[in-house]
CSV table of C-alpha atoms and ligand atoms in Angstrom, one decimal:
chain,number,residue,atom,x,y,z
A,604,UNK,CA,15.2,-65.4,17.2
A,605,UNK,CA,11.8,-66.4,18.3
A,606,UNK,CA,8.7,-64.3,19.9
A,607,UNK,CA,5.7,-65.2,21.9
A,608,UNK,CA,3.4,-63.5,23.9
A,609,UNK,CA,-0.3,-65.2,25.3
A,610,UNK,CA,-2.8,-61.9,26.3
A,611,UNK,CA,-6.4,-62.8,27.6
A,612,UNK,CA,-9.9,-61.8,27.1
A,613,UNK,CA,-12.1,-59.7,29.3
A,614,UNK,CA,-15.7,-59.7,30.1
A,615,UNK,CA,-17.5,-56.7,31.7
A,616,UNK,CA,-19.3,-57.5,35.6
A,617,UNK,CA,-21.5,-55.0,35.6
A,618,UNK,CA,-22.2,-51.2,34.6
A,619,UNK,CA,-22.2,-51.7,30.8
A,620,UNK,CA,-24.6,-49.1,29.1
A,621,UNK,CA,-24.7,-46.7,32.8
A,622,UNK,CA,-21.0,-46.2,32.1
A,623,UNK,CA,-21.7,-43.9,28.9
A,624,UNK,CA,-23.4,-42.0,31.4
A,625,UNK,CA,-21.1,-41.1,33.8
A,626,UNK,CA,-21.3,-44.6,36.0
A,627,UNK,CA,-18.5,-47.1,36.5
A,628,UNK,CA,-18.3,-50.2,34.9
A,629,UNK,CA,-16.3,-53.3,36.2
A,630,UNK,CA,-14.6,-55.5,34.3
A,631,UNK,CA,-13.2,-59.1,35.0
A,632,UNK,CA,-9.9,-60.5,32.9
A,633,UNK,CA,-10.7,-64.1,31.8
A,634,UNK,CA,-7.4,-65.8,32.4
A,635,UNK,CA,-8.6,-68.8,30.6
A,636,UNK,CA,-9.4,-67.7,27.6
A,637,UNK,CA,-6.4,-66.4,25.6
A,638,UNK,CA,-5.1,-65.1,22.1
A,639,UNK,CA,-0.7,-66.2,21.7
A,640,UNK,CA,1.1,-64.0,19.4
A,641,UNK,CA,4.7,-65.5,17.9
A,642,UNK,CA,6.9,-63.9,16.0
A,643,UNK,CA,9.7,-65.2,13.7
A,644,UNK,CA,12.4,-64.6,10.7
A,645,UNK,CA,10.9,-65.3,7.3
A,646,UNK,CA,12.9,-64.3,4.3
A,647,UNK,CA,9.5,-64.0,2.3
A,648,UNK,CA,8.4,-61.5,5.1
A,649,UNK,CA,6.8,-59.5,6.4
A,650,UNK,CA,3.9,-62.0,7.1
A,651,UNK,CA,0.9,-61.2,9.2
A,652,UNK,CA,-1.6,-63.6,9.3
A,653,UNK,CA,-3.7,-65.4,12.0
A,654,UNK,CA,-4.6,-69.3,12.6
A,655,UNK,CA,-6.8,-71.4,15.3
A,656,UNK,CA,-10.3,-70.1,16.1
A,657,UNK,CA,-10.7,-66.1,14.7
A,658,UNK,CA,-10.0,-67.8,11.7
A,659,UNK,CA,-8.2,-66.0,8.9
A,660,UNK,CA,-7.5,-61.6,8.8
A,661,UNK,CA,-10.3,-61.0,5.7
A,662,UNK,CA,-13.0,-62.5,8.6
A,663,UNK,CA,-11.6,-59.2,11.0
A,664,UNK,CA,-10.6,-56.2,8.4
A,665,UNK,CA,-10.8,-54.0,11.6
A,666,UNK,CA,-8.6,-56.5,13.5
A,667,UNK,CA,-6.4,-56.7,10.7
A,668,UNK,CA,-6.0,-52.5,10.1
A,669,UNK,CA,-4.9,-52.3,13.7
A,670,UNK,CA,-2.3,-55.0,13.8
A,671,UNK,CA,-1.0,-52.9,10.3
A,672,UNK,CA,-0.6,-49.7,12.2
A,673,UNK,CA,1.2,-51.4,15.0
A,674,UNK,CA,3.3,-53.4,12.3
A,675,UNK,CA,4.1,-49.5,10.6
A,676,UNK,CA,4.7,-48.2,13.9
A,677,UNK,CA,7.1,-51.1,15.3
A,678,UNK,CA,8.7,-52.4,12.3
A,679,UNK,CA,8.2,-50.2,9.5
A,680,UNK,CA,9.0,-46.3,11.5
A,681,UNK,CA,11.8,-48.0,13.7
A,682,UNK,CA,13.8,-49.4,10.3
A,683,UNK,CA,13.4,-53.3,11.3
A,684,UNK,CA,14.3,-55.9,9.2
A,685,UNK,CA,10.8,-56.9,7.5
A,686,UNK,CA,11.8,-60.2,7.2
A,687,UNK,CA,9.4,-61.7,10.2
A,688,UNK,CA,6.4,-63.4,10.2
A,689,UNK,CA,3.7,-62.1,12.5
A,690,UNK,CA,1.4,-65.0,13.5
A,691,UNK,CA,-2.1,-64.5,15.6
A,692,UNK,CA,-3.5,-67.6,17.4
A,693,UNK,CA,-6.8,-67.0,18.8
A,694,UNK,CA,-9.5,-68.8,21.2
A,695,UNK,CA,-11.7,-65.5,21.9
A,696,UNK,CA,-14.6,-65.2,20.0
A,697,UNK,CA,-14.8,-61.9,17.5
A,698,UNK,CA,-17.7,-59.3,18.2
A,699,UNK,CA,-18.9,-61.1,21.4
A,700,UNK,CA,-17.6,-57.8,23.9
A,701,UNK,CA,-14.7,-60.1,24.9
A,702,UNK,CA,-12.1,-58.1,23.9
A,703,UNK,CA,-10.6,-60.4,20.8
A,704,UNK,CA,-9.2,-56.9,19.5
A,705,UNK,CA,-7.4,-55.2,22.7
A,706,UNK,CA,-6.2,-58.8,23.1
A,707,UNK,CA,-4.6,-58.7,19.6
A,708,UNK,CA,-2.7,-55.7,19.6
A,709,UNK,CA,-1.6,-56.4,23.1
A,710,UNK,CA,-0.1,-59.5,22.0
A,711,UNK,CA,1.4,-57.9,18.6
A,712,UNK,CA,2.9,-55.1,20.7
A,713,UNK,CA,4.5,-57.2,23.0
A,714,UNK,CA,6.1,-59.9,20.6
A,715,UNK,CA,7.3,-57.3,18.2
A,716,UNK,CA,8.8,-55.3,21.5
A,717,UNK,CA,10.6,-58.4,22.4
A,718,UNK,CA,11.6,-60.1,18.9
A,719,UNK,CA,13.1,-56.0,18.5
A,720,UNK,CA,14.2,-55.5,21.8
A,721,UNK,CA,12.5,-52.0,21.6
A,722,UNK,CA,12.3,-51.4,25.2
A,723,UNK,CA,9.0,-50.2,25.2
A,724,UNK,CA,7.3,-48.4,28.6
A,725,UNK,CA,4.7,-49.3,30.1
A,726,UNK,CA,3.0,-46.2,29.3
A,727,UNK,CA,4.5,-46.5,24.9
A,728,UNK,CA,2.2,-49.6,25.5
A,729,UNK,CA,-0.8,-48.1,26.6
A,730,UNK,CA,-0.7,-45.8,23.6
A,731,UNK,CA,0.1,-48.0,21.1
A,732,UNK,CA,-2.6,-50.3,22.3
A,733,UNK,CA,-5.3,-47.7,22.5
A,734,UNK,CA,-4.5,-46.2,19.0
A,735,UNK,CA,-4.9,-49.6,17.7
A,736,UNK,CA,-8.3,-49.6,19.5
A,737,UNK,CA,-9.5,-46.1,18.2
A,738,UNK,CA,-8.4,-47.7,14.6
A,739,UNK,CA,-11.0,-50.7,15.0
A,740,UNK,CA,-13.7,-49.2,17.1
A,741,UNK,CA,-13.7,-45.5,16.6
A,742,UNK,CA,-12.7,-43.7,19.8
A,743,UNK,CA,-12.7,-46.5,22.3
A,744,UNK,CA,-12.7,-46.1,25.8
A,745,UNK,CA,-9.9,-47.7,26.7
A,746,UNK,CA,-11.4,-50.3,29.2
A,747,UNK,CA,-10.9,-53.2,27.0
A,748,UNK,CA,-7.3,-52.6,26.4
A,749,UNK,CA,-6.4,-52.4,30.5
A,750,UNK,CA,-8.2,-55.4,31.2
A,751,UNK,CA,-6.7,-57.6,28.4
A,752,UNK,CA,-3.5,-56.7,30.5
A,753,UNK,CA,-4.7,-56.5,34.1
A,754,UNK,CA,-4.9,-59.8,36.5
A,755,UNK,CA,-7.1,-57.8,39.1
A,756,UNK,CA,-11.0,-56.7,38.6
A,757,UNK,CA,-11.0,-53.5,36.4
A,758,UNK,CA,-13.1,-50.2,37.6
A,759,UNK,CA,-13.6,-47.7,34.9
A,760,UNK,CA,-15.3,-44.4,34.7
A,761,UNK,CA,-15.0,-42.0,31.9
A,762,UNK,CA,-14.0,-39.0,34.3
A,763,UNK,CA,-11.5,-40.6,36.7
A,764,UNK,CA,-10.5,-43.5,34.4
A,765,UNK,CA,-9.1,-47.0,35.7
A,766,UNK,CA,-8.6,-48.2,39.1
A,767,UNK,CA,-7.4,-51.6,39.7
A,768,UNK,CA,-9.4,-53.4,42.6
A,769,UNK,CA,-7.3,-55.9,44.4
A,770,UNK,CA,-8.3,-59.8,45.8
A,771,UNK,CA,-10.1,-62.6,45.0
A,772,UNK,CA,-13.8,-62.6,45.3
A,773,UNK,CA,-14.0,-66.4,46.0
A,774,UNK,CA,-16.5,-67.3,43.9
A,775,UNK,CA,-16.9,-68.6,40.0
A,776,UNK,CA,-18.1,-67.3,36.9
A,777,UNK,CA,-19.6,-69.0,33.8
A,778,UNK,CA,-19.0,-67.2,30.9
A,779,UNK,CA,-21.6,-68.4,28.2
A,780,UNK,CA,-21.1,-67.0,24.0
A,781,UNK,CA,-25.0,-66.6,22.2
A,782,UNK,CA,-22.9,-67.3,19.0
A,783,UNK,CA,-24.3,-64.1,18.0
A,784,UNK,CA,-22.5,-60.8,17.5
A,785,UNK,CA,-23.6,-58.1,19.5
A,786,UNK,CA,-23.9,-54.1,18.0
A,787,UNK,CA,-22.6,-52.0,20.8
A,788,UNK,CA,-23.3,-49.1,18.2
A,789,UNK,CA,-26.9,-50.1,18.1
A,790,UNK,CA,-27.9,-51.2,21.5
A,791,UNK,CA,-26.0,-48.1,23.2
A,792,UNK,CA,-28.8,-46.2,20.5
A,793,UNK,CA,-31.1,-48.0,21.5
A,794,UNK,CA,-30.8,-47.2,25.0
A,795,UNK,CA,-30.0,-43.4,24.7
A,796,UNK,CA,-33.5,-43.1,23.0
A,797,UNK,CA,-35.4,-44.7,25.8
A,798,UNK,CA,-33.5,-42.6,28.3
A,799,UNK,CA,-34.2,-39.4,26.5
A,800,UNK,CA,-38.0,-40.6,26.2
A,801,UNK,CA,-38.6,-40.5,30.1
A,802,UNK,CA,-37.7,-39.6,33.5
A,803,UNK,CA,-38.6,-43.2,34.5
A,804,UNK,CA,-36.2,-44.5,32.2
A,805,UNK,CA,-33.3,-42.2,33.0
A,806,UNK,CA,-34.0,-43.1,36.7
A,807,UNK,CA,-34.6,-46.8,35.8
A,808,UNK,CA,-31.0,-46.7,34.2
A,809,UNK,CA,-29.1,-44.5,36.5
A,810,UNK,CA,-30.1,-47.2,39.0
A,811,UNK,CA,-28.0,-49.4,37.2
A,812,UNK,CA,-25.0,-46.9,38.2
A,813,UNK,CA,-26.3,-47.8,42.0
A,814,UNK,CA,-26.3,-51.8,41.3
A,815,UNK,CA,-22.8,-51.2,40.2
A,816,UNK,CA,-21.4,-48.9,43.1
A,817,UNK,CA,-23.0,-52.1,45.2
A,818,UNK,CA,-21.1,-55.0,43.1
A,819,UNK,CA,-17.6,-53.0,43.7
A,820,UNK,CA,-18.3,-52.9,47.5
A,821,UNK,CA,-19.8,-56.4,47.4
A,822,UNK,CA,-16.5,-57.5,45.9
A,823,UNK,CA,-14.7,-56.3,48.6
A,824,UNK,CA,-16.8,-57.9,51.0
A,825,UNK,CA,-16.6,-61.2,49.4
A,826,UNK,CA,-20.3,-61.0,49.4
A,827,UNK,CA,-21.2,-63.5,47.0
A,828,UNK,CA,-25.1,-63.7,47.4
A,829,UNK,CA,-25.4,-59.9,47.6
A,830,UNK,CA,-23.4,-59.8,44.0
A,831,UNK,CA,-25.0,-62.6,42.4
A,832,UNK,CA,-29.1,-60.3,43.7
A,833,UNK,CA,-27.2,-57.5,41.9
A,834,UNK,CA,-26.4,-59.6,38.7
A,835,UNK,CA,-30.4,-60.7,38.6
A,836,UNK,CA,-31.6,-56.7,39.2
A,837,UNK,CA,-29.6,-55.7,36.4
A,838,UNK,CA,-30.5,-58.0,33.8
A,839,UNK,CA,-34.1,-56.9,34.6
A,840,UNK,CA,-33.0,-53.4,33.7
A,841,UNK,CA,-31.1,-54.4,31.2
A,842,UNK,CA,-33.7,-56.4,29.9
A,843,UNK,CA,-36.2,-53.8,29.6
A,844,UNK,CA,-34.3,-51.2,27.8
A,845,UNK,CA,-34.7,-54.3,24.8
A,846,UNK,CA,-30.8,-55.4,25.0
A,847,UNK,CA,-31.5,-58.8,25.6
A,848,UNK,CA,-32.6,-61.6,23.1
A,849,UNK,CA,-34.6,-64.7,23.8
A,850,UNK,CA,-31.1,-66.5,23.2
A,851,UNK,CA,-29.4,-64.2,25.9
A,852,UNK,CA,-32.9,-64.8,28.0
A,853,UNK,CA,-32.6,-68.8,27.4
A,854,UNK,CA,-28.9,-68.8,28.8
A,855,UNK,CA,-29.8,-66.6,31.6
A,856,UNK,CA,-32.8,-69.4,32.4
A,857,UNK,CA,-30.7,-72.1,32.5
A,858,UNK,CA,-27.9,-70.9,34.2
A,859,UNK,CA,-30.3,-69.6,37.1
A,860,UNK,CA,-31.9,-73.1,36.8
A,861,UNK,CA,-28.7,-75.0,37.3
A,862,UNK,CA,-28.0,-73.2,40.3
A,863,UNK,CA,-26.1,-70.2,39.4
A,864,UNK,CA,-26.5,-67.3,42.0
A,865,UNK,CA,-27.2,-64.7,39.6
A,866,UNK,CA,-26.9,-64.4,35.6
A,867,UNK,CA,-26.5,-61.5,33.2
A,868,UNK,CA,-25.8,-60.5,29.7
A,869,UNK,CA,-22.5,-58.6,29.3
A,870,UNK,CA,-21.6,-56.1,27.0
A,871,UNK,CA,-23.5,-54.3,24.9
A,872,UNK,CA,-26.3,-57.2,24.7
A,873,UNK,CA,-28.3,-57.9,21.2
A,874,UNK,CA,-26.0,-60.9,21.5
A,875,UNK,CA,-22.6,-61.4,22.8
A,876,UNK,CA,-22.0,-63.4,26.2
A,877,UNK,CA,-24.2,-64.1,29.0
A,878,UNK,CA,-22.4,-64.7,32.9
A,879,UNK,CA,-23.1,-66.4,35.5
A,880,UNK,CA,-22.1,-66.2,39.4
A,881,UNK,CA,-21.6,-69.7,41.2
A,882,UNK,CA,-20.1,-69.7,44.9
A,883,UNK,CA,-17.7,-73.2,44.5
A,884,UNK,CA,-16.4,-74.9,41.6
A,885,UNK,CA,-19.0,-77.8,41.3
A,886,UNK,CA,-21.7,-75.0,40.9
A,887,UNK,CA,-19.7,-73.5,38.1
A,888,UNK,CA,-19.6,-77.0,36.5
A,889,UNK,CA,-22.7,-77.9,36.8
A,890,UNK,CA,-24.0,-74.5,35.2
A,891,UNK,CA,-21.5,-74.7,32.6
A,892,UNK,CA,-22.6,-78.4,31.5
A,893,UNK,CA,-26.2,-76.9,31.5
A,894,UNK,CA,-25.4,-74.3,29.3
A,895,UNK,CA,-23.1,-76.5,26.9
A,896,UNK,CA,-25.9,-77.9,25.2
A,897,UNK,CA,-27.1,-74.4,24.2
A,898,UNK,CA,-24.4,-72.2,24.0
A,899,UNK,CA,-21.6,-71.4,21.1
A,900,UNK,CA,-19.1,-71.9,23.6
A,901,UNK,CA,-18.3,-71.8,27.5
A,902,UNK,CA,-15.8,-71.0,29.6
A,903,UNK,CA,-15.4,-71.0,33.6
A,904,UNK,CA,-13.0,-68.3,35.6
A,905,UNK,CA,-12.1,-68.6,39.3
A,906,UNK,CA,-12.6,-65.1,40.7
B,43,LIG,O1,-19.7,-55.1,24.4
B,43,LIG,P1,-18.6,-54.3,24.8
B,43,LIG,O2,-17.6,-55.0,25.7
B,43,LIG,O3,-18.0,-53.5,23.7
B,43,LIG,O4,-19.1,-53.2,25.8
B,43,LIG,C1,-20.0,-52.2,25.5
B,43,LIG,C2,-20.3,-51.4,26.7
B,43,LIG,C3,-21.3,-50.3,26.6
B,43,LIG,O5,-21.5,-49.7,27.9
B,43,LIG,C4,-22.6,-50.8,26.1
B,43,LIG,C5,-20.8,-49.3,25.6
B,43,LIG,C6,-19.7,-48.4,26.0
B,43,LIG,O6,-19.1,-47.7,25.1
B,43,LIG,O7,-19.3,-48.4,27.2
């Protein structure tokens, strides 16, 4: 009895840091970038361990403590055989705000739900997966866990919580990795400080609340101009609440230079990703072969 199951990464549009003040945040599923999950009998089991790019479970001891709860909670609770072999295959970057954890213990849950037949819900899923989450980054938010499973463009807010926002945008993003981890814990400090210093600043960063409210309906309007404007306001702000890097500022440079209609950090900033809007595919290309040379790694998505 085999088990496999491929879950994707996620990379936030726009809204990061407004969110944790009451704004929404939207957030894109990266189809192409992807973490498999397989699951077999092995009589020296049980076995979790992790090959490709994430490289081995002592690199990720938070990664790791999740997939053990999920193990005790799928395997061990439910009387399974412990004979198996739990194997994680990632692409997606650790520590870059692309999800690499969410991603994880999607994947474990669903390979142990089918190599079980456990006949999970939906909603056993969802709280599986965000326990796992709490266990690696303190009380999560949940938004990284319902994009790694979503195919549509994620809103969140932390009042109403997750709405799903259907069709395609028609347009490209470059998703470019600074090679550098990013502390959400000390950038979102960061941030609060400056807000709490000013009323300029508080109004300077609810604004980026506004640019988002304008991306969701820009979306819908397959307005790919207006969104890619909004993408250049916010890294301004973004920019001068000290979350961006000269790394992130480089990447944002060359993408706008090869052509890309608007460019961002995303996530947290102090490192992570930087993305970048194209209208056609040859854009997105062209952008993507202009950030090669300087980034850790780059990946295109058709949205
Ligand atoms: O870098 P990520 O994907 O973990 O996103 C952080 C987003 C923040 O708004 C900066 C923090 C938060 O908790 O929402």
């Amino acid at each position: 009895m085999l088990s496999d199951y491929t879950a994707h990464a996620k990379v936030i549009l726009i809204g990061e840091h407004a969110v944790v003040y009451g704004a929404d945040a939207l957030c894109i599923p990266m189809l192409n970038l992807t973490l498999h999950a397989h699951v077999a009998y092995d009589e020296q089991g049980p076995i979790l361990e992790t090959e490709g790019y994430c490289g081995p479970f002592e690199q990720a001891p938070e990664i790791y403590n999740g997939i053990m709860y999920l193990f005790q909670e799928l395997v061990v609770k439910r009387q399974q055989d412990t004979h198996c072999r739990l194997t994680l295959d990632s692409r997606i970057p650790m520590a870059r705000g692309l999800g690499s954890s969410a991603a994880s213990a999607l994947a474990t849950i669903k390979a142990f739900d089918q190599y079980f037949q456990l006949g999970l819900s939906e909603d056993g899923v969802t709280v599986l997966g965000n326990h796992a989450e709490d266990i690696v980054h303190g009380k999560a938010s949940g938004l990284d866990f319902a994009t790694v499973r979503s195919e549509k463009l994620v809103s969140f807010n932390r009042a109403t919580g997750f709405n799903h926002i259907d069709g395609k945008l028609g347009a490209y993003l470059v998703i470019a990795d600074t090679g550098a981890e990013g502390s959400t814990k000390e950038a979102v400090a960061m941030v609060r400080q400056q807000r709490d210093a000013s009323e300029q600043n508080r109004e300077r960063l609810d604004y980026l609340g506004v640019l988002s409210d304008q991306a969701a309906q820009a979306w819908v309007q397959q307005d790919v101009l207006k969104l890619g404007d909004i993408c250049n306001q916010a890294q301004e702000i973004l920019a001068s609440f000290g979350v961006s890097t000269p790394m992130i500022d480089l990447l944002v440079d060359t993408a706008r230079e090869a052509g890309a209609l608007g460019a961002k950090l995303s996530g947290s900033g102090l490192g992570g990703v930087v993305i970048a809007l194209t209208q056609t595919r040859e854009q997105a290309q062209q952008v993507a072969q202009a950030l090669s040379g300087k980034a850790s790694g780059v990946w295109v998505e058709e949205l």
